Amino acid sequence: MNPAPNLVLVGPMGSGKSSIGRRLAERFGLAFLDADREIEAQAGASIATIFECAGEADFRAREQAVLATLLAGEGTVIATGGGAVVDPRTRRLLRERGFVVHLHIDVPRQLQRLARDRTRPLLAADDREQVLRRLAETRDPLYAEVADLRFDTASMNANDTVARLGHLL
Ligand code: S3P
């Protein structure tokens, strides 16, 4: 594997960062940490509640701080939230401290996978497709900026993705 201290997954909501990250960690015998779950544990509140009570800016500050801590460690597979790359400090840390895999997924598949999800505040709006397209437009260049590897999850399930990624890393 690449000598970077951590293996980090970035990409949009529904791209499989958490499930694939967990499986990759098992495969390589590494620890797994999910930034969203760490934020919730530290805040003692769900992401939805943080957004609702404190606002998105507060969530982003928490996200930046948690990722700075996680990336300071080593030997960990880290799943980031879809918006982690928006913060320039996080992007710098990702490049310095991670071998970064961008899990790509197209908007129609995202919509399918997230159809029943009610936990993501950014998808609370009626026009989910429009929201996802707008996020992809602004964030795709940022994922590209930090990624060492771009992997199109296409129609692959998590097990196949992990098997393919396992060979590439
Ligand atoms: C967000 C993605 C979510 C979570 C929060 C905001 C985003 O993580 O961090 O709801 O800005 O795209 P997932 O990518 O794991 O869904």
Tab-separated table of C-alpha atoms and ligand atoms in Angstrom:
chain	number	residue	atom	x	y	z
A	1	MET	CA	0.000	0.000	0.000
A	2	ASN	CA	1.036	3.626	-0.531
A	3	PRO	CA	3.238	4.975	2.309
A	4	ALA	CA	0.725	7.726	3.239
A	5	PRO	CA	-0.214	7.328	6.907
A	6	ASN	CA	-3.938	6.813	6.352
A	7	LEU	CA	-6.319	5.548	3.700
A	8	VAL	CA	-9.118	8.070	3.246
A	9	LEU	CA	-12.353	7.793	1.307
A	10	VAL	CA	-13.953	10.927	-0.110
A	11	GLY	CA	-16.972	11.300	-2.365
A	12	PRO	CA	-20.600	12.305	-2.373
A	13	MET	CA	-23.426	11.055	-0.151
A	14	GLY	CA	-24.400	7.525	-1.047
A	15	SER	CA	-21.116	6.622	-2.722
A	16	GLY	CA	-20.476	3.925	-0.098
A	17	LYS	CA	-17.618	5.530	1.846
A	18	SER	CA	-18.635	4.025	5.186
A	19	SER	CA	-19.485	0.485	4.120
A	20	ILE	CA	-16.522	0.216	1.759
A	21	GLY	CA	-14.176	1.823	4.273
A	22	ARG	CA	-15.193	-0.641	6.959
A	23	ARG	CA	-14.616	-3.594	4.667
A	24	LEU	CA	-11.272	-2.241	3.387
A	25	ALA	CA	-10.092	-1.797	6.962
A	26	GLU	CA	-10.966	-5.430	7.723
A	27	ARG	CA	-9.195	-6.598	4.611
A	28	PHE	CA	-5.982	-4.712	5.427
A	29	GLY	CA	-6.170	-5.293	9.182
A	30	LEU	CA	-6.430	-1.538	9.882
A	31	ALA	CA	-8.630	0.476	12.217
A	32	PHE	CA	-11.703	2.125	10.731
A	33	LEU	CA	-13.095	5.540	11.701
A	34	ASP	CA	-16.103	7.326	10.277
A	35	ALA	CA	-15.836	11.124	10.614
A	36	ASP	CA	-19.618	11.617	10.775
A	37	ARG	CA	-19.962	9.117	13.633
A	38	GLU	CA	-17.058	10.787	15.490
A	39	ILE	CA	-18.732	14.196	15.144
A	40	GLU	CA	-21.981	12.754	16.521
A	41	ALA	CA	-20.194	11.056	19.416
A	42	GLN	CA	-18.363	14.249	20.370
A	43	ALA	CA	-21.456	16.431	20.084
A	44	GLY	CA	-23.740	13.894	21.740
A	45	ALA	CA	-26.219	14.658	18.959
A	46	SER	CA	-27.099	13.437	15.480
A	47	ILE	CA	-25.929	15.309	12.406
A	48	ALA	CA	-29.537	16.260	11.707
A	49	THR	CA	-29.812	17.807	15.170
A	50	ILE	CA	-26.509	19.675	14.829
A	51	PHE	CA	-27.687	21.173	11.523
A	52	GLU	CA	-31.072	22.038	12.975
A	53	CYS	CA	-29.933	23.539	16.282
A	54	ALA	CA	-26.520	25.005	15.471
A	55	GLY	CA	-26.519	25.354	11.684
A	56	GLU	CA	-24.355	24.075	8.872
A	57	ALA	CA	-21.408	26.380	9.676
A	58	ASP	CA	-21.172	24.867	13.162
A	59	PHE	CA	-21.277	21.359	11.669
A	60	ARG	CA	-18.481	22.272	9.202
A	61	ALA	CA	-16.299	23.593	12.039
A	62	ARG	CA	-16.814	20.331	13.946
A	63	GLU	CA	-16.088	18.333	10.804
A	64	GLN	CA	-12.823	20.192	10.198
A	65	ALA	CA	-11.687	19.695	13.809
A	66	VAL	CA	-12.559	15.993	13.863
A	67	LEU	CA	-10.782	15.332	10.582
A	68	ALA	CA	-7.677	17.199	11.761
A	69	THR	CA	-7.572	14.858	14.770
A	70	LEU	CA	-8.254	11.681	12.791
A	71	LEU	CA	-5.689	12.548	10.121
A	72	ALA	CA	-3.034	13.256	12.760
A	73	GLY	CA	-3.111	9.538	13.555
A	74	GLU	CA	-1.863	6.757	11.326
A	75	GLY	CA	-2.792	3.347	10.038
A	76	THR	CA	-6.469	4.157	9.849
A	77	VAL	CA	-9.073	3.898	7.142
A	78	ILE	CA	-11.161	7.063	7.394
A	79	ALA	CA	-14.575	7.635	5.828
A	80	THR	CA	-15.246	11.360	5.428
A	81	GLY	CA	-18.580	13.144	4.985
A	82	GLY	CA	-19.438	14.266	1.456
A	83	GLY	CA	-18.707	17.919	2.231
A	84	ALA	CA	-15.376	17.447	4.001
A	85	VAL	CA	-13.410	18.631	0.959
A	86	VAL	CA	-15.049	22.065	0.995
A	87	ASP	CA	-12.677	23.279	3.727
A	88	PRO	CA	-9.244	24.182	2.298
A	89	ARG	CA	-7.462	23.214	5.555
A	90	THR	CA	-9.004	19.766	5.359
A	91	ARG	CA	-7.985	19.446	1.709
A	92	ARG	CA	-4.390	20.221	2.631
A	93	LEU	CA	-4.433	17.686	5.469
A	94	LEU	CA	-5.990	15.070	3.211
A	95	ARG	CA	-3.177	15.482	0.709
A	96	GLU	CA	-0.502	15.407	3.411
A	97	ARG	CA	-1.836	12.664	5.624
A	98	GLY	CA	-3.842	10.364	3.416
A	99	PHE	CA	-3.842	8.152	0.404
A	100	VAL	CA	-7.147	9.497	-0.836
A	101	VAL	CA	-9.638	7.457	-2.822
A	102	HIS	CA	-12.474	9.351	-4.479
A	103	LEU	CA	-15.504	7.070	-4.728
A	104	HIS	CA	-17.507	8.369	-7.649
A	105	ILE	CA	-21.193	7.718	-8.210
A	106	ASP	CA	-23.578	9.307	-10.688
A	107	VAL	CA	-26.603	11.303	-9.547
A	108	PRO	CA	-29.295	8.802	-10.707
A	109	ARG	CA	-27.647	6.030	-8.679
A	110	GLN	CA	-27.219	8.363	-5.720
A	111	LEU	CA	-30.948	9.111	-5.841
A	112	GLN	CA	-31.737	5.400	-5.870
A	113	ARG	CA	-29.452	4.590	-2.969
A	114	LEU	CA	-30.631	7.504	-0.853
A	115	ALA	CA	-34.316	7.200	-1.722
A	116	ARG	CA	-35.381	6.097	1.743
A	117	ASP	CA	-32.780	8.105	3.678
A	118	ARG	CA	-34.152	10.745	6.055
A	119	THR	CA	-30.948	11.363	8.052
A	120	ARG	CA	-29.155	13.771	5.715
A	121	PRO	CA	-30.173	17.402	6.251
A	122	LEU	CA	-29.010	18.538	2.818
A	123	LEU	CA	-31.518	16.158	1.261
A	124	ALA	CA	-34.479	17.498	3.194
A	125	ALA	CA	-35.484	19.682	0.214
A	126	ASP	CA	-38.059	18.432	-2.256
A	127	ASP	CA	-35.836	18.559	-5.291
A	128	ARG	CA	-33.149	16.115	-4.294
A	129	GLU	CA	-31.894	15.655	-7.836
A	130	GLN	CA	-31.256	19.362	-8.226
A	131	VAL	CA	-29.464	19.488	-4.858
A	132	LEU	CA	-27.234	16.536	-5.721
A	133	ARG	CA	-26.388	17.942	-9.156
A	134	ARG	CA	-25.448	21.298	-7.669
A	135	LEU	CA	-23.272	19.663	-5.008
A	136	ALA	CA	-21.558	17.517	-7.642
A	137	GLU	CA	-20.811	20.588	-9.752
A	138	THR	CA	-19.091	22.431	-6.928
A	139	ARG	CA	-17.468	19.474	-5.218
A	140	ASP	CA	-16.261	17.216	-8.040
A	141	PRO	CA	-13.256	19.491	-8.744
A	142	LEU	CA	-12.426	19.418	-5.014
A	143	TYR	CA	-12.561	15.619	-4.846
A	144	ALA	CA	-10.288	15.564	-7.902
A	145	GLU	CA	-7.894	18.003	-6.227
A	146	VAL	CA	-7.287	15.738	-3.222
A	147	ALA	CA	-7.643	12.278	-4.779
A	148	ASP	CA	-4.754	9.913	-5.447
A	149	LEU	CA	-7.179	7.509	-7.058
A	150	ARG	CA	-10.655	7.949	-8.536
A	151	PHE	CA	-12.799	4.859	-8.447
A	152	ASP	CA	-16.144	4.651	-10.196
A	153	THR	CA	-18.424	2.482	-8.081
A	154	ALA	CA	-20.821	2.290	-11.058
A	155	SER	CA	-23.168	-0.653	-10.616
A	156	MET	CA	-20.783	-2.564	-8.364
A	157	ASN	CA	-21.877	-3.723	-4.940
A	158	ALA	CA	-19.708	-3.066	-1.886
A	159	ASN	CA	-18.024	-6.497	-1.923
A	160	ASP	CA	-16.969	-6.216	-5.565
A	161	THR	CA	-15.769	-2.647	-5.033
A	162	VAL	CA	-13.637	-3.727	-2.092
A	163	ALA	CA	-12.183	-6.646	-4.039
A	164	ARG	CA	-11.244	-4.345	-6.947
A	165	LEU	CA	-9.893	-1.619	-4.690
A	166	GLY	CA	-7.959	-4.180	-2.669
A	167	HIS	CA	-5.985	-5.050	-5.813
A	168	LEU	CA	-5.388	-1.422	-6.774
A	169	LEU	CA	-4.076	-0.241	-3.406
B	1	S3P	C1	-22.871	15.883	3.945
B	1	S3P	C2	-22.707	14.525	3.860
B	1	S3P	C3	-23.001	13.625	4.995
B	1	S3P	C4	-22.872	14.364	6.324
B	1	S3P	C5	-23.699	15.611	6.310
B	1	S3P	C6	-23.306	16.575	5.198
B	1	S3P	C7	-22.545	16.727	2.758
B	1	S3P	O1	-22.096	12.519	4.986
B	1	S3P	O2	-21.536	14.677	6.590
B	1	S3P	O3	-25.049	15.228	6.175
B	1	S3P	O4	-22.314	17.928	2.912
B	1	S3P	O5	-22.483	16.161	1.633
B	1	S3P	P1	-22.176	11.288	3.921
B	1	S3P	O6	-21.414	11.714	2.707
B	1	S3P	O7	-21.513	10.173	4.632
B	1	S3P	O8	-23.597	11.055	3.643
